Amino acid sequence: LISQYTWLPYHGYIVGGTHSLTHAAHRVIYENGGEAWTNKKVDKILIENGRAKGIRLADGTEVKAKVAVMTDVDPRQLVFDLIGPEKLDPLIARKVKYIERDWSYAMWYQWAFTERPRWKCSDFEPAADDCSWMALGGTSAFDAHALKKETSLRMAGIWPTEMNLAVSYMGVSDSGEFDQCLGPPDVGFKILTEQYCLPATALSDKEWKEKEKEHAEEVIRIINRYAPNITWDSVAGYVPVTPYYTERFARNYAPGGNWTAGVDNIPAQTGKFRPIPELAGNRVPGIEGLYCTGTGWHPFAIANSAQGYNCYKVMSDDFGLKKTWEGRPF
């Protein structure tokens, strides 16, 4: 077992889950005279004379605006669906078409336990009891080539034969307390488990339903190996989030359920040139008033606000907005 207690010094959770951030953002928009629509599919970005003028919804409704900001959209969908490649430099369209997206597929199961896991390693590493992330190896836990083997299998379209399971406490504070909004009030221990796997397109609908249960059984077996008090009797419930589920949850994860919004976290696609150099500056060359940001942009795919903050900095130069970072190191 590998403890990563100090891996992310600024890592934290939002009380009530990240959905609380959405509600907070909506209140800011509403209080400043803005409007919001939910469950409305955006069909096209309206572009006139080289300038973004708003968006058109799937039902034909047109929403006019001085500026269009496309956030957390897959760059391929941005270029080929929302804009149209004919409106862009062919080199940009070609680069976006070949962005690597074959890697980031995971089984993200959320568990509610009736008792707190008692990890064996806490006897010599007490921090494990409040660890943000831990890696639980399967039978190959001490095999230095385990991840390389898993990668080779997945790239060959074969389901991993060994688990390299990551475990995270959900909503844990520095004092070890848990956010009760993330589960039933009588269940104080929520766990997230993560295992990389194949894309949604690799299995049929029926096969994915079978895999959901199969994976759950394997997860409990692995956790029980490291925390013997956890068995199926300890499980109050679980949510099986698979690539199959993810792909159907939002179209920016399609077609395979890629959790990085279609831009894998590989060296060539991580950092200031993510997703491609031409789009990395949050502007779209050749189209004024159109900005893009989200998981597919700098620095890399992870749950943080850096991408939106970077985009705001760019827009602040264009529109004379308040430079909130002045006098601060970032």
Short mmCIF file of C-alpha atoms in Angstrom, two decimals:
data_model
loop_
_atom_site.label_atom_id
_atom_site.label_comp_id
_atom_site.label_asym_id
_atom_site.label_seq_id
_atom_site.Cartn_x
_atom_site.Cartn_y
_atom_site.Cartn_z
CA LEU A 1 0.00 0.00 0.00
CA ILE A 2 1.37 3.42 -0.99
CA SER A 3 0.30 6.35 1.14
CA GLN A 4 -0.07 9.68 -0.68
CA TYR A 5 -1.20 11.74 2.31
CA THR A 6 0.90 14.79 1.37
CA TRP A 7 0.60 14.42 -2.41
CA LEU A 8 -1.71 17.43 -2.89
CA PRO A 9 -1.17 20.04 -0.15
CA TYR A 10 -4.04 22.18 -1.49
CA HIS A 11 -6.36 19.29 -2.23
CA GLY A 12 -9.79 19.63 -0.66
CA TYR A 13 -13.50 18.97 -0.92
CA ILE A 14 -16.52 21.23 -1.21
CA VAL A 15 -19.20 20.72 1.42
CA GLY A 16 -22.12 19.10 -0.35
CA GLY A 17 -19.98 18.03 -3.31
CA THR A 18 -18.84 19.92 -6.38
CA HIS A 19 -22.45 20.46 -7.42
CA SER A 20 -22.51 23.14 -4.72
CA LEU A 21 -20.05 25.14 -6.83
CA THR A 22 -22.48 25.08 -9.74
CA HIS A 23 -25.23 26.53 -7.56
CA ALA A 24 -22.88 29.20 -6.23
CA ALA A 25 -21.78 30.17 -9.74
CA HIS A 26 -25.41 30.37 -10.86
CA ARG A 27 -26.21 32.74 -8.00
CA VAL A 28 -23.35 35.02 -9.03
CA ILE A 29 -24.65 35.08 -12.62
CA TYR A 30 -28.25 35.65 -11.54
CA GLU A 31 -27.37 38.42 -9.07
CA ASN A 32 -25.54 40.26 -11.84
CA GLY A 33 -28.46 40.17 -14.28
CA GLY A 34 -27.54 36.97 -16.11
CA GLU A 35 -29.73 34.05 -17.15
CA ALA A 36 -29.14 30.31 -17.21
CA TRP A 37 -30.69 27.43 -19.13
CA THR A 38 -30.43 23.78 -18.15
CA ASN A 39 -30.95 20.65 -20.21
CA LYS A 40 -30.55 22.68 -23.40
CA LYS A 41 -28.22 21.24 -26.01
CA VAL A 42 -26.06 23.77 -27.85
CA ASP A 43 -26.13 23.03 -31.57
CA LYS A 44 -23.91 25.73 -33.09
CA ILE A 45 -21.91 28.83 -32.25
CA LEU A 46 -23.30 31.76 -34.23
CA ILE A 47 -20.50 33.38 -36.22
CA GLU A 48 -20.92 36.46 -38.42
CA ASN A 49 -18.08 38.17 -40.30
CA GLY A 50 -15.45 36.40 -38.25
CA ARG A 51 -17.00 37.21 -34.87
CA ALA A 52 -18.98 35.09 -32.39
CA LYS A 53 -22.49 36.49 -31.94
CA GLY A 54 -24.04 33.87 -29.65
CA ILE A 55 -25.27 30.29 -29.83
CA ARG A 56 -28.10 28.28 -31.38
CA LEU A 57 -29.79 25.60 -29.33
CA ALA A 58 -30.93 22.26 -30.71
CA ASP A 59 -34.55 23.43 -30.62
CA GLY A 60 -33.67 26.34 -32.92
CA THR A 61 -33.59 29.03 -30.25
CA GLU A 62 -30.87 31.60 -30.84
CA VAL A 63 -29.21 33.33 -27.89
CA LYS A 64 -27.32 36.46 -28.91
CA ALA A 65 -24.32 37.68 -26.92
CA LYS A 66 -21.32 39.98 -27.22
CA VAL A 67 -18.97 37.17 -26.16
CA ALA A 68 -19.19 33.37 -26.31
CA VAL A 69 -17.26 31.27 -23.79
CA MET A 70 -17.29 27.52 -24.39
CA THR A 71 -16.30 25.81 -21.16
CA ASP A 72 -15.39 22.16 -20.56
CA VAL A 73 -16.08 21.20 -24.15
CA ASP A 74 -14.16 18.51 -25.99
CA PRO A 75 -11.92 20.37 -28.52
CA ARG A 76 -13.13 18.01 -31.27
CA GLN A 77 -16.73 18.91 -30.56
CA LEU A 78 -15.77 22.57 -30.45
CA VAL A 79 -14.11 22.46 -33.87
CA PHE A 80 -16.19 19.91 -35.76
CA ASP A 81 -19.65 20.33 -34.22
CA LEU A 82 -20.02 23.78 -32.71
CA ILE A 83 -17.85 25.88 -35.04
CA GLY A 84 -17.36 23.87 -38.21
CA PRO A 85 -13.86 23.07 -39.56
CA GLU A 86 -14.49 25.15 -42.69
CA LYS A 87 -14.35 28.30 -40.52
CA LEU A 88 -10.88 27.52 -39.18
CA ASP A 89 -7.34 27.09 -40.44
CA PRO A 90 -7.12 23.52 -41.83
CA LEU A 91 -4.00 22.95 -39.70
CA ILE A 92 -5.97 23.61 -36.52
CA ALA A 93 -8.70 21.19 -37.58
CA ARG A 94 -6.13 18.53 -38.41
CA LYS A 95 -4.30 18.88 -35.09
CA VAL A 96 -7.55 18.71 -33.12
CA LYS A 97 -8.68 15.66 -35.09
CA TYR A 98 -5.62 13.73 -33.97
CA ILE A 99 -5.60 14.71 -30.29
CA GLU A 100 -4.81 11.59 -28.23
CA ARG A 101 -7.92 10.39 -26.36
CA ASP A 102 -7.45 6.60 -26.07
CA TRP A 103 -6.14 6.48 -22.50
CA SER A 104 -8.33 8.05 -19.81
CA TYR A 105 -11.11 5.58 -19.06
CA ALA A 106 -11.86 4.58 -15.50
CA MET A 107 -14.25 2.77 -13.22
CA TRP A 108 -15.14 5.40 -10.58
CA TYR A 109 -17.24 3.71 -7.94
CA GLN A 110 -18.65 5.68 -5.01
CA TRP A 111 -19.21 3.61 -1.89
CA ALA A 112 -21.09 4.20 1.37
CA PHE A 113 -19.82 2.04 4.24
CA THR A 114 -21.46 1.47 7.61
CA GLU A 115 -18.06 1.37 9.31
CA ARG A 116 -14.73 3.03 8.78
CA PRO A 117 -12.06 0.93 7.05
CA ARG A 118 -9.32 -0.14 9.46
CA TRP A 119 -6.27 -0.30 7.23
CA LYS A 120 -3.54 -2.75 8.18
CA CYS A 121 -0.87 -0.18 7.39
CA SER A 122 -2.24 2.27 9.97
CA ASP A 123 -0.26 0.29 12.58
CA PHE A 124 2.93 1.83 11.19
CA GLU A 125 1.44 4.78 9.19
CA PRO A 126 -1.38 6.43 11.19
CA ALA A 127 -1.90 9.02 8.42
CA ALA A 128 -3.48 6.26 6.31
CA ASP A 129 -6.71 6.64 8.28
CA ASP A 130 -7.24 10.11 6.78
CA CYS A 131 -5.43 9.62 3.49
CA SER A 132 -6.74 11.54 0.48
CA TRP A 133 -5.46 8.91 -1.94
CA MET A 134 -4.04 5.44 -1.57
CA ALA A 135 -3.02 2.86 -4.14
CA LEU A 136 -4.03 -0.71 -3.39
CA GLY A 137 -2.29 -3.22 -5.62
CA GLY A 138 -3.81 -6.54 -6.56
CA THR A 139 -1.78 -9.74 -6.60
CA SER A 140 0.89 -7.75 -8.47
CA ALA A 141 1.18 -5.12 -5.73
CA PHE A 142 4.95 -5.43 -5.55
CA ASP A 143 5.55 -5.90 -9.26
CA ALA A 144 7.45 -2.90 -10.61
CA HIS A 145 6.06 -3.62 -14.07
CA ALA A 146 2.39 -3.83 -13.00
CA LEU A 147 1.35 -0.49 -14.51
CA LYS A 148 3.27 -1.20 -17.71
CA LYS A 149 1.47 -4.53 -18.07
CA GLU A 150 -1.89 -2.89 -17.43
CA THR A 151 -1.16 -0.24 -20.05
CA SER A 152 -0.16 -2.82 -22.65
CA LEU A 153 -3.34 -4.79 -22.10
CA ARG A 154 -5.60 -1.75 -22.29
CA MET A 155 -3.95 -0.45 -25.45
CA ALA A 156 -4.50 -3.88 -26.98
CA GLY A 157 -8.20 -3.72 -26.10
CA ILE A 158 -7.95 -6.28 -23.29
CA TRP A 159 -9.49 -5.74 -19.87
CA PRO A 160 -6.72 -5.46 -17.20
CA THR A 161 -6.05 -8.82 -15.59
CA GLU A 162 -4.70 -7.21 -12.40
CA MET A 163 -6.20 -4.38 -10.36
CA ASN A 164 -4.17 -1.28 -9.50
CA LEU A 165 -6.92 0.24 -7.41
CA ALA A 166 -6.85 3.80 -6.08
CA VAL A 167 -8.93 4.65 -3.00
CA SER A 168 -9.97 8.10 -1.77
CA TYR A 169 -12.02 9.24 1.18
CA MET A 170 -14.85 11.48 -0.04
CA GLY A 171 -15.37 14.70 1.86
CA VAL A 172 -12.72 14.10 4.51
CA SER A 173 -11.46 17.19 6.37
CA ASP A 174 -8.06 17.76 7.96
CA SER A 175 -9.57 16.71 11.30
CA GLY A 176 -10.80 13.43 9.84
CA GLU A 177 -14.47 14.42 9.81
CA PHE A 178 -16.67 13.57 6.85
CA ASP A 179 -19.16 15.63 4.87
CA GLN A 180 -22.53 14.07 5.61
CA CYS A 181 -24.04 15.65 2.47
CA LEU A 182 -22.23 13.07 0.35
CA GLY A 183 -24.24 10.12 1.58
CA PRO A 184 -27.05 8.97 3.89
CA PRO A 185 -26.86 10.70 7.29
CA ASP A 186 -26.40 7.40 9.11
CA VAL A 187 -23.44 6.38 6.94
CA GLY A 188 -20.29 8.27 7.90
CA PHE A 189 -17.76 6.78 5.52
CA LYS A 190 -17.81 7.47 1.81
CA ILE A 191 -15.11 6.01 -0.41
CA LEU A 192 -14.22 6.58 -4.05
CA THR A 193 -12.41 3.78 -5.88
CA GLU A 194 -10.68 4.21 -9.22
CA GLN A 195 -9.42 1.62 -11.68
CA TYR A 196 -8.42 2.34 -15.27
CA CYS A 197 -10.10 0.21 -17.89
CA LEU A 198 -11.41 0.12 -21.48
CA PRO A 199 -13.59 2.71 -23.25
CA ALA A 200 -17.37 2.46 -23.41
CA THR A 201 -17.13 1.39 -27.04
CA ALA A 202 -15.21 -1.79 -26.09
CA LEU A 203 -18.24 -3.63 -24.64
CA SER A 204 -21.91 -4.04 -25.46
CA ASP A 205 -24.69 -2.67 -23.26
CA LYS A 206 -25.23 -6.13 -21.76
CA GLU A 207 -21.53 -6.68 -21.17
CA TRP A 208 -21.23 -3.37 -19.31
CA LYS A 209 -24.07 -4.29 -16.96
CA GLU A 210 -22.31 -7.56 -16.21
CA LYS A 211 -18.99 -5.77 -15.74
CA GLU A 212 -20.55 -3.35 -13.22
CA LYS A 213 -21.29 -6.18 -10.78
CA GLU A 214 -18.09 -8.08 -11.54
CA HIS A 215 -15.96 -5.02 -10.80
CA ALA A 216 -17.83 -4.31 -7.55
CA GLU A 217 -17.07 -7.83 -6.33
CA GLU A 218 -13.40 -7.39 -7.18
CA VAL A 219 -13.18 -4.02 -5.42
CA ILE A 220 -14.53 -5.41 -2.14
CA ARG A 221 -12.15 -8.35 -2.40
CA ILE A 222 -9.16 -6.03 -2.80
CA ILE A 223 -10.23 -3.62 -0.03
CA ASN A 224 -10.83 -6.53 2.33
CA ARG A 225 -7.25 -7.61 1.75
CA TYR A 226 -5.99 -4.29 3.16
CA ALA A 227 -8.88 -3.53 5.55
CA PRO A 228 -10.24 -6.92 6.79
CA ASN A 229 -13.22 -5.32 8.54
CA ILE A 230 -14.71 -4.27 5.18
CA THR A 231 -16.93 -6.91 3.59
CA TRP A 232 -20.22 -6.77 1.70
CA ASP A 233 -21.91 -6.56 5.10
CA SER A 234 -20.23 -3.15 5.48
CA VAL A 235 -21.66 -1.79 2.22
CA ALA A 236 -24.69 0.47 2.60
CA GLY A 237 -24.72 1.16 -1.13
CA TYR A 238 -22.61 2.08 -4.13
CA VAL A 239 -22.85 3.97 -7.43
CA PRO A 240 -21.11 2.21 -10.35
CA VAL A 241 -19.70 5.01 -12.50
CA THR A 242 -18.20 3.34 -15.57
CA PRO A 243 -17.08 4.71 -18.96
CA TYR A 244 -20.43 3.42 -20.24
CA TYR A 245 -22.20 5.59 -17.63
CA THR A 246 -19.88 8.57 -18.19
CA GLU A 247 -20.32 8.58 -21.97
CA ARG A 248 -24.09 8.84 -21.52
CA PHE A 249 -23.87 11.40 -18.74
CA ALA A 250 -22.55 14.23 -20.93
CA ARG A 251 -21.59 14.41 -24.59
CA ASN A 252 -18.19 16.01 -23.92
CA TYR A 253 -17.18 12.56 -22.62
CA ALA A 254 -18.29 10.79 -25.79
CA PRO A 255 -17.79 8.47 -27.51
CA GLY A 256 -15.80 6.33 -25.07
CA GLY A 257 -16.41 7.98 -21.69
CA ASN A 258 -13.03 9.72 -21.57
CA TRP A 259 -12.97 11.61 -18.24
CA THR A 260 -10.39 14.14 -19.51
CA ALA A 261 -12.94 15.60 -21.96
CA GLY A 262 -11.17 14.08 -24.94
CA VAL A 263 -7.62 15.31 -24.20
CA ASP A 264 -5.51 12.69 -22.43
CA ASN A 265 -3.02 13.74 -19.76
CA ILE A 266 0.05 12.70 -21.74
CA PRO A 267 3.27 14.79 -21.88
CA ALA A 268 2.51 16.24 -25.32
CA GLN A 269 -0.94 17.38 -24.15
CA THR A 270 -0.10 18.65 -20.66
CA GLY A 271 0.97 22.17 -19.79
CA LYS A 272 0.77 25.54 -21.47
CA PHE A 273 0.19 24.13 -24.99
CA ARG A 274 -2.83 22.02 -24.01
CA PRO A 275 -4.84 21.02 -26.06
CA ILE A 276 -2.88 22.34 -29.07
CA PRO A 277 -0.70 25.49 -29.28
CA GLU A 278 -3.19 27.36 -31.48
CA LEU A 279 -6.04 27.01 -28.95
CA ALA A 280 -4.00 26.99 -25.74
CA GLY A 281 -4.32 30.77 -25.29
CA ASN A 282 -8.10 30.40 -24.76
CA ARG A 283 -8.88 32.39 -27.92
CA VAL A 284 -9.91 30.82 -31.24
CA PRO A 285 -7.78 32.13 -34.14
CA GLY A 286 -9.84 33.84 -36.81
CA ILE A 287 -12.95 34.23 -34.63
CA GLU A 288 -13.20 37.28 -32.39
CA GLY A 289 -15.22 37.15 -29.21
CA LEU A 290 -14.96 33.36 -28.87
CA TYR A 291 -13.14 31.89 -25.87
CA CYS A 292 -12.68 28.29 -24.79
CA THR A 293 -11.56 26.67 -21.55
CA GLY A 294 -12.16 23.68 -19.30
CA THR A 295 -10.68 20.26 -18.64
CA GLY A 296 -9.10 20.13 -22.09
CA TRP A 297 -7.02 23.25 -21.44
CA HIS A 298 -3.97 24.28 -19.40
CA PRO A 299 -2.64 22.83 -17.15
CA PHE A 300 -4.18 19.33 -17.31
CA ALA A 301 -7.36 17.41 -16.59
CA ILE A 302 -8.19 17.49 -12.90
CA ALA A 303 -10.92 19.01 -10.75
CA ASN A 304 -9.70 22.57 -10.26
CA SER A 305 -10.47 26.14 -11.27
CA ALA A 306 -7.16 26.92 -12.98
CA GLN A 307 -8.54 26.66 -16.51
CA GLY A 308 -11.33 29.16 -15.91
CA TYR A 309 -8.97 31.48 -14.05
CA ASN A 310 -6.53 31.40 -16.97
CA CYS A 311 -9.33 32.21 -19.41
CA TYR A 312 -10.49 35.13 -17.26
CA LYS A 313 -6.98 36.59 -17.36
CA VAL A 314 -7.07 36.52 -21.16
CA MET A 315 -10.52 38.12 -21.28
CA SER A 316 -9.50 40.77 -18.75
CA ASP A 317 -6.94 42.08 -21.26
CA ASP A 318 -9.51 42.18 -24.05
CA PHE A 319 -12.31 43.85 -22.07
CA GLY A 320 -10.54 45.79 -19.33
CA LEU A 321 -11.87 43.59 -16.55
CA LYS A 322 -10.64 43.73 -12.97
CA LYS A 323 -7.22 42.13 -12.55
CA THR A 324 -7.89 40.30 -9.30
CA TRP A 325 -4.44 38.69 -9.25
CA GLU A 326 -2.48 41.94 -8.99
CA GLY A 327 -0.49 42.00 -5.77
CA ARG A 328 -0.69 38.21 -5.49
CA PRO A 329 1.76 35.54 -6.67
CA PHE A 330 -0.77 34.01 -9.11
#
